[in-house]
Short mmCIF file of C-alpha atoms in Angstrom, two decimals:
data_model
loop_
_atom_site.label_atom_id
_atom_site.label_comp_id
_atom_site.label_asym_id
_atom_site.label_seq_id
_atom_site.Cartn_x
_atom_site.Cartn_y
_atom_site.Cartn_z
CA UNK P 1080 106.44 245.76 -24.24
CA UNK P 1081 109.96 244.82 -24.69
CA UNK P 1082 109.60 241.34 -22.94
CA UNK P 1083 106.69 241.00 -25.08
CA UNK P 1084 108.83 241.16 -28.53
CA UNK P 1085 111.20 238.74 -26.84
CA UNK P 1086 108.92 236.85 -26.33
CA UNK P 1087 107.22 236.84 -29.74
CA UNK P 1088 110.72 236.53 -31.52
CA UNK P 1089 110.89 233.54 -29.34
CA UNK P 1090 107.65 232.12 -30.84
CA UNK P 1091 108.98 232.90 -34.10
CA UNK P 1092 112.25 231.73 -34.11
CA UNK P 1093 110.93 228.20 -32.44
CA UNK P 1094 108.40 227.91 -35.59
CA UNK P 1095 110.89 228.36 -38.69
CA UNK P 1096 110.68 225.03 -40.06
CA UNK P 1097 114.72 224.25 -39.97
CA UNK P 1098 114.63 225.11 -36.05
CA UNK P 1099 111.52 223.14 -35.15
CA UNK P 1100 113.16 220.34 -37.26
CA UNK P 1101 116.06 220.12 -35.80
CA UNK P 1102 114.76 220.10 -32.44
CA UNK P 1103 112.19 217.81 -33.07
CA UNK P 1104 114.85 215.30 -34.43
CA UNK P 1105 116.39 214.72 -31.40
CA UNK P 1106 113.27 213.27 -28.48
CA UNK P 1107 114.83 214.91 -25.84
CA UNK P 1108 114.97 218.09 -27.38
CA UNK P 1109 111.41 217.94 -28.26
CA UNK P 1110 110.27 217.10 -24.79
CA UNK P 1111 112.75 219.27 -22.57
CA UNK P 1112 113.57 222.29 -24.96
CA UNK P 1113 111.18 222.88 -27.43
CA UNK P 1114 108.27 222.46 -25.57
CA UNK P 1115 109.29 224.10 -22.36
CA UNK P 1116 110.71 227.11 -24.68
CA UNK P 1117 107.20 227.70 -26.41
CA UNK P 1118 106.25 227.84 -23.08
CA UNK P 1119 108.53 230.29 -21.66
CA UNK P 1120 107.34 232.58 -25.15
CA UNK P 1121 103.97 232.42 -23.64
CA UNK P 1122 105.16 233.45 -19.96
CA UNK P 1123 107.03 236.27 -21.61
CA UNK P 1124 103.81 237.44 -24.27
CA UNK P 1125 101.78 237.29 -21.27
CA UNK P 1126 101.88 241.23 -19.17
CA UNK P 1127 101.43 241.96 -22.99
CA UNK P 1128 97.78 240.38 -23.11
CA UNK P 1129 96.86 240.79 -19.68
CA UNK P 1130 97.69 244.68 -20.06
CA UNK P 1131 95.08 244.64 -23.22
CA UNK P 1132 92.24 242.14 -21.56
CA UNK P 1133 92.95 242.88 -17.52
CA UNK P 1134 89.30 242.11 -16.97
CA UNK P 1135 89.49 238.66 -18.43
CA UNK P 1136 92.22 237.50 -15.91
CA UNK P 1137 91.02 239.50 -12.89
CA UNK P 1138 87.46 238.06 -13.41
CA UNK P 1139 87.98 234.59 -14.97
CA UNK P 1140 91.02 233.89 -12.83
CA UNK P 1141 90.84 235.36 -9.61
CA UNK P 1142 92.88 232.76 -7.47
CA UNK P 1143 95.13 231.65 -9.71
CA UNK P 1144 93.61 228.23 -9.44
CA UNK P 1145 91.83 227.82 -13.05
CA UNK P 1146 94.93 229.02 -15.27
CA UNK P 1147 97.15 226.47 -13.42
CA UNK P 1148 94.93 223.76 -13.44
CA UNK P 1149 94.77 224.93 -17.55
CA UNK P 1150 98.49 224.87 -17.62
CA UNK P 1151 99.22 221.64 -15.98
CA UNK P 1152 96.07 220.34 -18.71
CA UNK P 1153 98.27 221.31 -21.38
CA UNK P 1154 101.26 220.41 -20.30
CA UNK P 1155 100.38 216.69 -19.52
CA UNK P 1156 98.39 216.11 -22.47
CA UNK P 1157 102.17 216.73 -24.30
CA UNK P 1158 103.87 214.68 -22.03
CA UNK P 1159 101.92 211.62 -23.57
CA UNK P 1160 103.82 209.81 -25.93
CA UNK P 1161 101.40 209.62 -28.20
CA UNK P 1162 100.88 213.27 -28.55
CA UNK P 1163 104.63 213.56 -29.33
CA UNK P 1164 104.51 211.01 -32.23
CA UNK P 1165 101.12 212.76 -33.45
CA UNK P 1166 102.76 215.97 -33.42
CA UNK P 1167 105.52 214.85 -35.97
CA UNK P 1168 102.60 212.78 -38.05
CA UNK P 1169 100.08 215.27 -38.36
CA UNK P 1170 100.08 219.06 -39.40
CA UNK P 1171 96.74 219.98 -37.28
CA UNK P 1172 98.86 218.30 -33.93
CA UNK P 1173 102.20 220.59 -34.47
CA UNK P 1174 99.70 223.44 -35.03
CA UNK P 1175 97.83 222.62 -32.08
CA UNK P 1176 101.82 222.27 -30.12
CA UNK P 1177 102.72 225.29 -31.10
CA UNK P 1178 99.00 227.49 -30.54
CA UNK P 1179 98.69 225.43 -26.79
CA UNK P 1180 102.15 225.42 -25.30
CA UNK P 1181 102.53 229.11 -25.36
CA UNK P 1182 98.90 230.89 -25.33
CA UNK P 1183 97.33 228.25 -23.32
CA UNK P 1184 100.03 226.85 -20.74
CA UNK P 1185 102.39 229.95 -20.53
CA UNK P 1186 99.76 233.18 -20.27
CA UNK P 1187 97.82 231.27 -17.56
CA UNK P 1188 101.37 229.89 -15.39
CA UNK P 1189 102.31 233.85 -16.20
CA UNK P 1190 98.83 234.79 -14.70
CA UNK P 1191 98.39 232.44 -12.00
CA UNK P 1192 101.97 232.10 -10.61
CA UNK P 1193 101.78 235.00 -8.35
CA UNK P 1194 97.94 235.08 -7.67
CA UNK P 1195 98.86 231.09 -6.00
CA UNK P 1196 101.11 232.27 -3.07
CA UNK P 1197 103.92 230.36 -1.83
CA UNK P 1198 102.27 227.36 -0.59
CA UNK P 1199 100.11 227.13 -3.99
CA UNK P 1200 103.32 227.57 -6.33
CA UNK P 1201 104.96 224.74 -3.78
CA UNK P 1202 102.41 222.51 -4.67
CA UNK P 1203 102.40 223.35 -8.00
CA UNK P 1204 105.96 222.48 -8.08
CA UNK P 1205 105.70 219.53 -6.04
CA UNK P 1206 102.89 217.74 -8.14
CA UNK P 1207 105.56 218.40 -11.55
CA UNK P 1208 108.46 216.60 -9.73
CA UNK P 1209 105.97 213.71 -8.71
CA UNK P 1210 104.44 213.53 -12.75
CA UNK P 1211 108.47 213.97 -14.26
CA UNK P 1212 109.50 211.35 -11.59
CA UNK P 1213 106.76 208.81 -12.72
CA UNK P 1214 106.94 209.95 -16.51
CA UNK P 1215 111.20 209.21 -16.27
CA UNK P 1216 110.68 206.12 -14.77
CA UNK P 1217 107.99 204.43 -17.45
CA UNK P 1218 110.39 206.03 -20.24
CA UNK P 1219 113.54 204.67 -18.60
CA UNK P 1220 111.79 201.02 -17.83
CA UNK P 1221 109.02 200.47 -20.66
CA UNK P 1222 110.13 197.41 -22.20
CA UNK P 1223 109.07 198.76 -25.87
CA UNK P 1224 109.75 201.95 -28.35
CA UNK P 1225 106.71 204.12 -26.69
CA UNK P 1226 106.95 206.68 -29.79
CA UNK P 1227 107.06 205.27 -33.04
CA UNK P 1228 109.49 208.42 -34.23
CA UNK P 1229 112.10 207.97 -32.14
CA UNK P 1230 114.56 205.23 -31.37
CA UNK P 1231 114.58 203.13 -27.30
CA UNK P 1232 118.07 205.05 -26.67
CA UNK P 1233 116.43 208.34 -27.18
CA UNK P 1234 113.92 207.27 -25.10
CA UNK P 1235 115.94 206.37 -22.34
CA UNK P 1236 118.16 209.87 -22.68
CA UNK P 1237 114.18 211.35 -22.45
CA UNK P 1238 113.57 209.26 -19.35
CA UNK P 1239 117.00 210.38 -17.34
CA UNK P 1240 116.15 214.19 -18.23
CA UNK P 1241 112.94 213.70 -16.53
CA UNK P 1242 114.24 211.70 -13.45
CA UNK P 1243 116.95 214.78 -13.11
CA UNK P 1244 114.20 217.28 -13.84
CA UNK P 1245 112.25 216.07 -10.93
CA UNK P 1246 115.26 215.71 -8.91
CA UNK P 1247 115.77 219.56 -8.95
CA UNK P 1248 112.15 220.33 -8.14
CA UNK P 1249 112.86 218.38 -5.20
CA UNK P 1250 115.89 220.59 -4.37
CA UNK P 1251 113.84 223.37 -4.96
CA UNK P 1252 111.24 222.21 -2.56
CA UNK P 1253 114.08 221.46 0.05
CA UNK P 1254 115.94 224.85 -0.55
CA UNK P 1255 111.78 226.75 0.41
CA UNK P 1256 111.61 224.45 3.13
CA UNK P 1257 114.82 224.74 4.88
CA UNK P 1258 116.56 227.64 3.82
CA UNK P 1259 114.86 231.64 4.76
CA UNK P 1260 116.08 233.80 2.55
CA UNK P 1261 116.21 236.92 5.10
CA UNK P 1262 118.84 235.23 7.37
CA UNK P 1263 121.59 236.10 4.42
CA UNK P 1264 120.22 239.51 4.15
CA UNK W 1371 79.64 237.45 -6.37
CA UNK W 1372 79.66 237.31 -9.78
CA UNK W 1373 83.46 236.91 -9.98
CA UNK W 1374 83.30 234.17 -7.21
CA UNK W 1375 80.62 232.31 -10.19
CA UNK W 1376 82.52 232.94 -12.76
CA UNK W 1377 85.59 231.18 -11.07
CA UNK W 1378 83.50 227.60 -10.24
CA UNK W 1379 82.61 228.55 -13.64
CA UNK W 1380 86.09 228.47 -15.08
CA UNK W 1381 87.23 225.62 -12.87
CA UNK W 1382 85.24 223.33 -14.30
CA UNK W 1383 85.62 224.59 -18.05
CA UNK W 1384 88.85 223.91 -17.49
CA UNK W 1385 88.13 220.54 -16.06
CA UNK W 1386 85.47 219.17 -18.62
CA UNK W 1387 87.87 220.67 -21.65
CA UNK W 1388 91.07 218.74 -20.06
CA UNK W 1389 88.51 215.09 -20.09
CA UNK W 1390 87.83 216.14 -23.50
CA UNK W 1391 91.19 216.43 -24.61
CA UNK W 1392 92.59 213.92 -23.53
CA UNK W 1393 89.97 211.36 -24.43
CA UNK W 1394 89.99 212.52 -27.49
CA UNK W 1395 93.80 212.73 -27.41
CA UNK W 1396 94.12 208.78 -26.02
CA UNK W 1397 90.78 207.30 -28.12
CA UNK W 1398 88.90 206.96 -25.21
CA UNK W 1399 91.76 206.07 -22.51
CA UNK W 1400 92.53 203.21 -24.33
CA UNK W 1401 95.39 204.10 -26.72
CA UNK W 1402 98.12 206.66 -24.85
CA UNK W 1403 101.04 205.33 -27.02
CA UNK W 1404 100.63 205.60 -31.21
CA UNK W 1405 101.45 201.98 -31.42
CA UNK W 1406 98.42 201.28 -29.78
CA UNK W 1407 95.94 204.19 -31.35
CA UNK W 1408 97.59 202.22 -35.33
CA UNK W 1409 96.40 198.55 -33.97
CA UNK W 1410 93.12 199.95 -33.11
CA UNK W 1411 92.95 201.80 -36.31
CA UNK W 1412 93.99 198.88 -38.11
CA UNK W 1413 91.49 196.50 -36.81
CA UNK W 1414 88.43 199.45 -37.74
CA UNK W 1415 89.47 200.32 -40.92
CA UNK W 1416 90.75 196.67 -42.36
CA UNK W 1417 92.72 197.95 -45.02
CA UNK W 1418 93.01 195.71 -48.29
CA UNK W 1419 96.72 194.26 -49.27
CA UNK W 1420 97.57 196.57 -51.86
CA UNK W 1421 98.57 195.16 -55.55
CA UNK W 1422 102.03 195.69 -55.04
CA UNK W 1423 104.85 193.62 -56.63
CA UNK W 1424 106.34 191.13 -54.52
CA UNK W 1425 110.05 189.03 -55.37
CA UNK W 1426 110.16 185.66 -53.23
CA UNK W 1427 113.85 183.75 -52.25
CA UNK W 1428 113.27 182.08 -55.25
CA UNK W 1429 113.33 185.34 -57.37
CA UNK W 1430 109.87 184.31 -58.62
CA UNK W 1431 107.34 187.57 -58.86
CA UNK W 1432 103.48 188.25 -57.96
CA UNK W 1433 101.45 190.11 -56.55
CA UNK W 1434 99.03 189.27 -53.29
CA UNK W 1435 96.42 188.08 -55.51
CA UNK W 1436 99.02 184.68 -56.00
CA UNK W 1437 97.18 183.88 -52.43
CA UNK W 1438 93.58 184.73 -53.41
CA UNK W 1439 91.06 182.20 -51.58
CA UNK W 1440 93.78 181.71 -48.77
CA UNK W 1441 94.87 183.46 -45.38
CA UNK W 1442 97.54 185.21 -45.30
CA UNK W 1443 100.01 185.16 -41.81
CA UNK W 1444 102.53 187.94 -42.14
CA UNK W 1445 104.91 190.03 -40.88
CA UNK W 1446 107.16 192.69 -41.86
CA UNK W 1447 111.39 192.62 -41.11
CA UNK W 1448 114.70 193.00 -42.80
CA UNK W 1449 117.44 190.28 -42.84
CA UNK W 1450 120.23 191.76 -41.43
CA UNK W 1451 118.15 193.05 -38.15
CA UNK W 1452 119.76 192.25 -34.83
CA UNK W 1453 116.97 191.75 -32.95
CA UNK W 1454 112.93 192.46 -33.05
CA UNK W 1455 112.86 191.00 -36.35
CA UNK W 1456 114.75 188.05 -35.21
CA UNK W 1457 111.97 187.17 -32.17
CA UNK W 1458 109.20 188.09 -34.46
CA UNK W 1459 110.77 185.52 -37.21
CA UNK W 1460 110.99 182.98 -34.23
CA UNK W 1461 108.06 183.37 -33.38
CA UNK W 1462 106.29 182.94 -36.72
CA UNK W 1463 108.20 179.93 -36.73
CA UNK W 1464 106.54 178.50 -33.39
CA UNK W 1465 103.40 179.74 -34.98
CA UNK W 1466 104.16 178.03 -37.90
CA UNK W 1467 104.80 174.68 -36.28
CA UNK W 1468 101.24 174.63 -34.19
CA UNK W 1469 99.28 175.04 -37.61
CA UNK W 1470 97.13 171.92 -39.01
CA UNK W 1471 99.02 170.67 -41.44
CA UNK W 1472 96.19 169.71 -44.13
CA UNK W 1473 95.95 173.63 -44.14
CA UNK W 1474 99.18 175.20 -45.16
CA UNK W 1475 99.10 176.22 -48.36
CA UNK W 1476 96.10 175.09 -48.90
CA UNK W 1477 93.70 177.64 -46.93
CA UNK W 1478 97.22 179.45 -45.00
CA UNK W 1479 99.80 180.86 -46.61
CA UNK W 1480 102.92 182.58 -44.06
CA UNK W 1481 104.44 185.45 -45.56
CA UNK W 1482 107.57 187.28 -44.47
CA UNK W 1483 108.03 191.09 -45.96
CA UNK W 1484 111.47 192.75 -46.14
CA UNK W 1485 111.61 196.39 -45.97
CA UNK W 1486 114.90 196.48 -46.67
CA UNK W 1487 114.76 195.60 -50.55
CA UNK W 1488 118.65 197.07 -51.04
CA UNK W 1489 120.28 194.53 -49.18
CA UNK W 1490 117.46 191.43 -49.04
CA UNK W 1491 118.18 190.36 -52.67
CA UNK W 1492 116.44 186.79 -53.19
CA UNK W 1493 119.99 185.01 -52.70
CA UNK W 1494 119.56 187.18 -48.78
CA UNK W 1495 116.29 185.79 -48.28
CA UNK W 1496 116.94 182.59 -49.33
CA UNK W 1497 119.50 182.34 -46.12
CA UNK W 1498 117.11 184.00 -44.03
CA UNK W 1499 114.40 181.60 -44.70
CA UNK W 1500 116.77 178.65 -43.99
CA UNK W 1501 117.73 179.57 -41.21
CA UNK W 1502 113.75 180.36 -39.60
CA UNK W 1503 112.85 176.82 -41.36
CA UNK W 1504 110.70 177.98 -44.15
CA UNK W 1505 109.75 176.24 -46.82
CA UNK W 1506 109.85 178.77 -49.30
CA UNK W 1507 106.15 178.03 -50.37
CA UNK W 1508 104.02 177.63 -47.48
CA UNK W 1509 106.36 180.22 -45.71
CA UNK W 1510 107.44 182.65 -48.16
CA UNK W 1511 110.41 185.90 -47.40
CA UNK W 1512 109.61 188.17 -49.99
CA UNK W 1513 110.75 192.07 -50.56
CA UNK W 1514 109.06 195.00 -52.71
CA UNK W 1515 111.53 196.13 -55.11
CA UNK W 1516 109.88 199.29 -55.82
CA UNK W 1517 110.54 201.65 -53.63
CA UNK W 1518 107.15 203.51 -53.94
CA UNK W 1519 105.25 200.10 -53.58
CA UNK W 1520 106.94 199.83 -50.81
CA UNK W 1521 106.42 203.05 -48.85
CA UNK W 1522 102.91 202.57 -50.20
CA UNK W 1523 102.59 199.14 -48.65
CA UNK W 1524 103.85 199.95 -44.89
CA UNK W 1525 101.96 203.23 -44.89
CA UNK W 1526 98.66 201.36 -45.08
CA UNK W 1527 99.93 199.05 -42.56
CA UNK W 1528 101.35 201.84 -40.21
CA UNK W 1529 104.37 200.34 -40.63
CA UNK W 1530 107.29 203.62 -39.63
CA UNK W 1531 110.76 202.53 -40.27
CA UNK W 1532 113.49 204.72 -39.46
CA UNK W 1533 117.05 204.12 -40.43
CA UNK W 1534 119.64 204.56 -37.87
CA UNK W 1535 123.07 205.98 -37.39
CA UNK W 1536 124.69 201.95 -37.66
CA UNK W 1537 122.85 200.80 -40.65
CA UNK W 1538 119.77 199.77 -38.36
CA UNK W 1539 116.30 200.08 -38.83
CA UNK W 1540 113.86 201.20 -35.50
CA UNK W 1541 110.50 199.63 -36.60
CA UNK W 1542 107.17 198.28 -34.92
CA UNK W 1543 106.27 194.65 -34.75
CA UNK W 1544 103.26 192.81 -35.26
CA UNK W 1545 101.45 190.07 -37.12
CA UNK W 1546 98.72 190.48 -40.03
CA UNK W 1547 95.94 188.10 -40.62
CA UNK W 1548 95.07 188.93 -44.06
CA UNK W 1549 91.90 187.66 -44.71
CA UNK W 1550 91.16 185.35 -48.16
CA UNK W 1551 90.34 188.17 -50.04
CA UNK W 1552 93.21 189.75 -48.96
CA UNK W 1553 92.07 192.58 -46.61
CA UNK W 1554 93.48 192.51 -43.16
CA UNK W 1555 91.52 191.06 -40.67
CA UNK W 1556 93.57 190.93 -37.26
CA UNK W 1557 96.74 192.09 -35.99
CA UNK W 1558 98.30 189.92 -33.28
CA UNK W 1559 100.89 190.90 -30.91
CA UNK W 1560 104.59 189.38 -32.71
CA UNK W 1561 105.66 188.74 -28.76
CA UNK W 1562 102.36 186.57 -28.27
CA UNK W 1563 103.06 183.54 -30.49
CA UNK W 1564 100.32 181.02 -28.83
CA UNK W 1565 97.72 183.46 -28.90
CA UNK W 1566 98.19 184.27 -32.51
CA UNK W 1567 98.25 180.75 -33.37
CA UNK W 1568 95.05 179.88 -31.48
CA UNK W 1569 93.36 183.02 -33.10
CA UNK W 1570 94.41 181.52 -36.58
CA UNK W 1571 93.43 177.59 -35.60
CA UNK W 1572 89.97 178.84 -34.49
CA UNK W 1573 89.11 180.69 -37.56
CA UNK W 1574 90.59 177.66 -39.78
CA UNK W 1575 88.98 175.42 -37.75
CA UNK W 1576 85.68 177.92 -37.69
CA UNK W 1577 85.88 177.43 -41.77
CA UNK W 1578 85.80 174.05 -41.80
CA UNK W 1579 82.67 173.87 -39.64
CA UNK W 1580 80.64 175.44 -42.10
#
């Protein structure tokens, strides 16, 4: 219940209009804080819904497989440039940002992380580094402003958080691969 | 069993939604940047020139209807721009050069719009314009005074111009046929000068014919 609220206050906090603002004002920001963060409000709201609708998940989601494939949906629709500059242009977008990060991307991730195993969450993992690696290089190397909001430096500041982004996926994916956790225990 | 339905089920909810979305979201696949959903907008909708007050390098005043029964060629830019402005100037220039003479001014008119009416006083344009070799009639540089006009004038083009930190302006490029009752019939690509001039030629040429 407790996560829940922090998770809430998250939501709310990320919506006041000087916050969202701010963040938005600066591309990388908007790509690689705000958005993961509304996420991350979801992932903590969710043992709050699936406590009140267990059937729901248990029926509608019983591999795990749906609510990622729903969450990786949502979360490459906003990597699209376009749907950045939308969301600053029109009201119904930044609504739409703010009702799909959390309730649609972050409850299903929340729901389906454990129900994948570990060889679903390292594909899960490994198909983000390989989208974040391709999405930093076409930000990094387009030869034009993709997003009509924001200026070619902030793009290219976007493109190198990406390209490090994946780059620690990748470690991540090394780290499962090589290292076994019970050895050190 | 009914769970194990209910999962296909939800699999490809998922599935058809995400199509959904992001067709809607790119236009169809065709437009995944907004630069590219505004041209396509553009070219549906044809907006009309709106009657907004324009002030040439000559610091004469008029509005678009100065170039009823003619073409209009334009494009939008601010004088002391470093660079996109400066390639979509040249360009107009090369643009400018490949047109059939009998036709400027007569059926053509170039115009070049400053969104940067603080600084891009006539005596601004006037140096501008000499140095992109136009004439000052059949190639005008022109700026909105007022400031309303003005935001009224690139909002129906699309036109989003934000300042930054070093005095710069971040804008997108392009180049307007206005049609001769001045509503907007094409926009060309500003980095494509020999297209845009063979689009104009034809539909001069297509005139003439008839």
């Amino acid at each position: 219940m407790d996560q829940a609220k922090i998770g809430a206050g998250l939501f709310v906090f990320l919506a006041l209009p000087p916050v969202a603002n701010f963040m938005e004002s600066v591309m990388v920001i908007h790509m690689h804080m705000q958005m993961p963060l509304l996420v991350v409000a979801g992932l903590l709201m969710a043992p709050f819904v699936q406590k009140r609708f267990p059937r729901i998940f248990e029926e509608w989601n019983p591999t795990g497989i749906p609510g990622i494939l729903l969450f990786a949906l949502i979360t490459c629709y906003w990597l699209l440039p376009r749907a950045m500059d939308e969301a600053l242009t029109y009201p119904g977008m930044e609504i739409f940002k703010f009702a799909s990060l959390p309730f649609l991307a972050g409850i299903p991730l929340c729901d389906s992380w454990r129900k994948l195993g570990g060889t679903g969450q390292k594909w899960v993992v490994g198909f983000f580094a390989a989208v974040f690696m391709g999405m930093g290089l076409l930000y990094i190397f387009a030869p034009v402003r993709l997003c009509n909001n924001y200026l070619k430096i902030d793009q290219l500041t976007l493109g190198w958080g990406f390209v490090l982004t994946s780059v620690g996926m990748l470690v991540y994916l090394l780290y499962r691969a090589l290292v076994n956790p019970a050895e050190y225990e | 069993m009914k769970t194990n339905r209910r999962h296909t089920l939800a699999i490809a909810a998922v599935l058809v939604a995400g199509l959904i979305l992001f067709g809607a979201g790119t236009d169809g696949f065709r437009a995944f940047t907004s630069e590219a959903a505004r041209v396509n907008r553009l070219m549906k909708e044809k907006p009309p020139f709106p009657e907004v007050v324009l002030e040439d390098s000559n610091g004469r005043t008029y509005t678009i209807s100065e170039f009823r029964n003619k073409y209009v060629l334009m494009s939008f830019m601010y004088t002391s721009c470093p660079d996109l402005c400066v390639i979509t100037e040249m360009n107009m220039a090369q643009i400018y050069a490949r047109m059939p003479e009998q036709d400027l001014g007569e059926n053509l008119v170039f115009l070049s719009i400053s969104f940067d009416p603080k600084r891009d006083d006539p005596a601004a344009l006037d140096r501008y314009r000499n140095h992109f070799g136009s004439d000052g009639e059949t190639w005008r540089m022109v700026r909105v005074p007022d400031r309303e006009e003005l935001d009224l004038l690139l909002k129906r083009f699309g036109v989003i111009v934000i300042p930054d930190r070093d005095g710069n302006f971040a804008h997108n490029s392009a180049f307007y046929l206005l049609d001769r009752n001045g509503r907007l019939l094409k926009v060309m690509d500003y980095d494509k000068p020999e297209e845009a001039a063979k689009v104009v030629t034809a539909i001069l040429e297509n005139d003439r014919g008839e």
